[in-house]
C-alpha positions as a printed NumPy array, in Angstrom:
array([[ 30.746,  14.686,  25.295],
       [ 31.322,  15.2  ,  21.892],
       [ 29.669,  16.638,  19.119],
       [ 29.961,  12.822,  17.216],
       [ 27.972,  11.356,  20.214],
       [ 25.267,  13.813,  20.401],
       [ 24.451,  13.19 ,  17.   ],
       [ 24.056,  16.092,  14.469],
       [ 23.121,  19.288,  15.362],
       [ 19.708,  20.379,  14.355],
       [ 20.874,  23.343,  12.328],
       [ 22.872,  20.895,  10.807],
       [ 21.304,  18.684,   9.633],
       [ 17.881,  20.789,   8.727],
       [ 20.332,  22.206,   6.154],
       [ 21.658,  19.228,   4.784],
       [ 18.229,  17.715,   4.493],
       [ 16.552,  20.885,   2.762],
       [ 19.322,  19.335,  -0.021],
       [ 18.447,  15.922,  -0.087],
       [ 15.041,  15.45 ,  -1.296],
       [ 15.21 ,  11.394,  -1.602],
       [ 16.649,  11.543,   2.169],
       [ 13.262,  13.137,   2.999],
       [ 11.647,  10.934,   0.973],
       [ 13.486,   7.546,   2.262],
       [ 12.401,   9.106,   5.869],
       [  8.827,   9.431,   4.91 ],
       [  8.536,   5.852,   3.251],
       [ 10.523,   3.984,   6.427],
       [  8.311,   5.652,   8.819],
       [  5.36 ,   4.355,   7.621],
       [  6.878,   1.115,   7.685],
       [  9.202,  -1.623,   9.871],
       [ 11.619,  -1.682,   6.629],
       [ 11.997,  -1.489,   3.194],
       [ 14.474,  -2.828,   0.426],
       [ 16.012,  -0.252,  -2.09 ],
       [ 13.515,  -0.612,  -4.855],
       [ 10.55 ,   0.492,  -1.685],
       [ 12.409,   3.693,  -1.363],
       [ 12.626,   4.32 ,  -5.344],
       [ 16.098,   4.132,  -7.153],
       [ 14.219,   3.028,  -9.91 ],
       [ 16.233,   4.298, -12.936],
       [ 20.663,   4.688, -12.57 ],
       [ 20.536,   8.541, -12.036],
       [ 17.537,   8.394,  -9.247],
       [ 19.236,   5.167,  -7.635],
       [ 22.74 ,   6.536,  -7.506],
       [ 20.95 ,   9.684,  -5.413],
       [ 19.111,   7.625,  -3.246],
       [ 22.527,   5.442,  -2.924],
       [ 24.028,   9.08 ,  -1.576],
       [ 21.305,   9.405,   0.595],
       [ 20.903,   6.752,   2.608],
       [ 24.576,   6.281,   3.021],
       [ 23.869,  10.432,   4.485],
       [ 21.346,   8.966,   6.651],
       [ 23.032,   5.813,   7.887],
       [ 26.293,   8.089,   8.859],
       [ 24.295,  10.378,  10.924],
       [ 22.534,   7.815,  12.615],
       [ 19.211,   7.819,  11.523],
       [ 19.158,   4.586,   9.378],
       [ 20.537,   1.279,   9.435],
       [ 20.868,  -1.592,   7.251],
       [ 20.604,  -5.352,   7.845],
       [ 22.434,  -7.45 ,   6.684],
       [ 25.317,  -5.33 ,   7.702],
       [ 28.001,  -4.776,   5.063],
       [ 29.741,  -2.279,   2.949],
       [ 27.557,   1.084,   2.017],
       [ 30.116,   1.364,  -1.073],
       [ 27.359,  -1.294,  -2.818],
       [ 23.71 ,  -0.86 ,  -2.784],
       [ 22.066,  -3.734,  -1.134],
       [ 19.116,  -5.086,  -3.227],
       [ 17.642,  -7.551,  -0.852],
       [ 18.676,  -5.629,   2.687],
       [ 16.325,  -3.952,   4.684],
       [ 16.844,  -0.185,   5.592],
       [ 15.077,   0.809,   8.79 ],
       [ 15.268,   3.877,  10.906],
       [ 17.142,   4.103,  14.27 ],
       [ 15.46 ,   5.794,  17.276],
       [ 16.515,   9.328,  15.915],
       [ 15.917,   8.63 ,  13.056],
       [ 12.486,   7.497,  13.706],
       [ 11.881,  10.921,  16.103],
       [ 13.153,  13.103,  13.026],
       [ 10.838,  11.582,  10.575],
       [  7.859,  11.917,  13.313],
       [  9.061,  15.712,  13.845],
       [  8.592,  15.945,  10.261],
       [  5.629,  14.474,   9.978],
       [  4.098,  16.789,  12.6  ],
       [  5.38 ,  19.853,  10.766],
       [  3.657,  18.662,   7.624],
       [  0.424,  18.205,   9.874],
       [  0.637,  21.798,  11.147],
       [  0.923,  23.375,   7.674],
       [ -2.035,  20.921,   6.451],
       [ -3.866,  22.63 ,   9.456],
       [ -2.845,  25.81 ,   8.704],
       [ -3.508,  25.955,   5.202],
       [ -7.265,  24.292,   5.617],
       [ -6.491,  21.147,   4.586],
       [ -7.65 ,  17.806,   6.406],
       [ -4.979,  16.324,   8.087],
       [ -3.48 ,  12.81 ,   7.711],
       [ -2.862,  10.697,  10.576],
       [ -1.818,   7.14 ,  10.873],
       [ -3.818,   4.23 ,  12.917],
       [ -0.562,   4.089,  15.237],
       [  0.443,   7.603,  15.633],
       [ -1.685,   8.119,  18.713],
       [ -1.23 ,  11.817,  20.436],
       [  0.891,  11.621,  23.506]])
């Protein structure tokens, strides 16, 4: 199989993402939620929109977000709704825990959604 079907490899893309701060944050928003349009995730001025614009073009050609209607990622989509695929949901989750673990660690109270039920 190849490396394009497994996805991206961890190392990967825990290195790219350490870059991409409104990635993390575009994660973070869409898993608390079914979907969201471009102004949800931020974007709100032309610098911080054209980032976001890089971002979630990252995240849709890895495989971790989508974007219906369907169309061309060279324009940003005011009205479509970004979501996250499976991985993409099981990343942000990942991450999520992570942020739980140092919350524990560093004696804070952790945060923990209605839905997100241990396993």
């Amino acid at each position: 199989m190849s490396r394009i079907a497994e996805g991206p490899q961890p190392t990967d893309l825990a290195e790219e993402l350490a870059r991409r701060s409104t990635a993390i944050t575009a994660l973070v928003t869409l898993r608390d939620r079914a979907g969201a349009t471009i102004g949800d995730l931020g974007g709100v001025d032309e610098v911080s929109r054209e980032a976001l614009r890089a971002d979630l073009c990252w995240l849709a050609a890895t495989g971790l977000l989508r974007r219906e209607p369907h169309g061309s990622w060279d324009v940003i989509a005011a009205t479509g709704a970004y979501r996250l695929s499976s991985m993409g949901r099981a990343l942000a989750d990942a991450l999520n825990a992570l942020a739980e673990g140092y919350r524990h660690l560093a004696g804070a109270p952790t945060i923990q959604r209605h839905d997100s039920i241990p396993r």
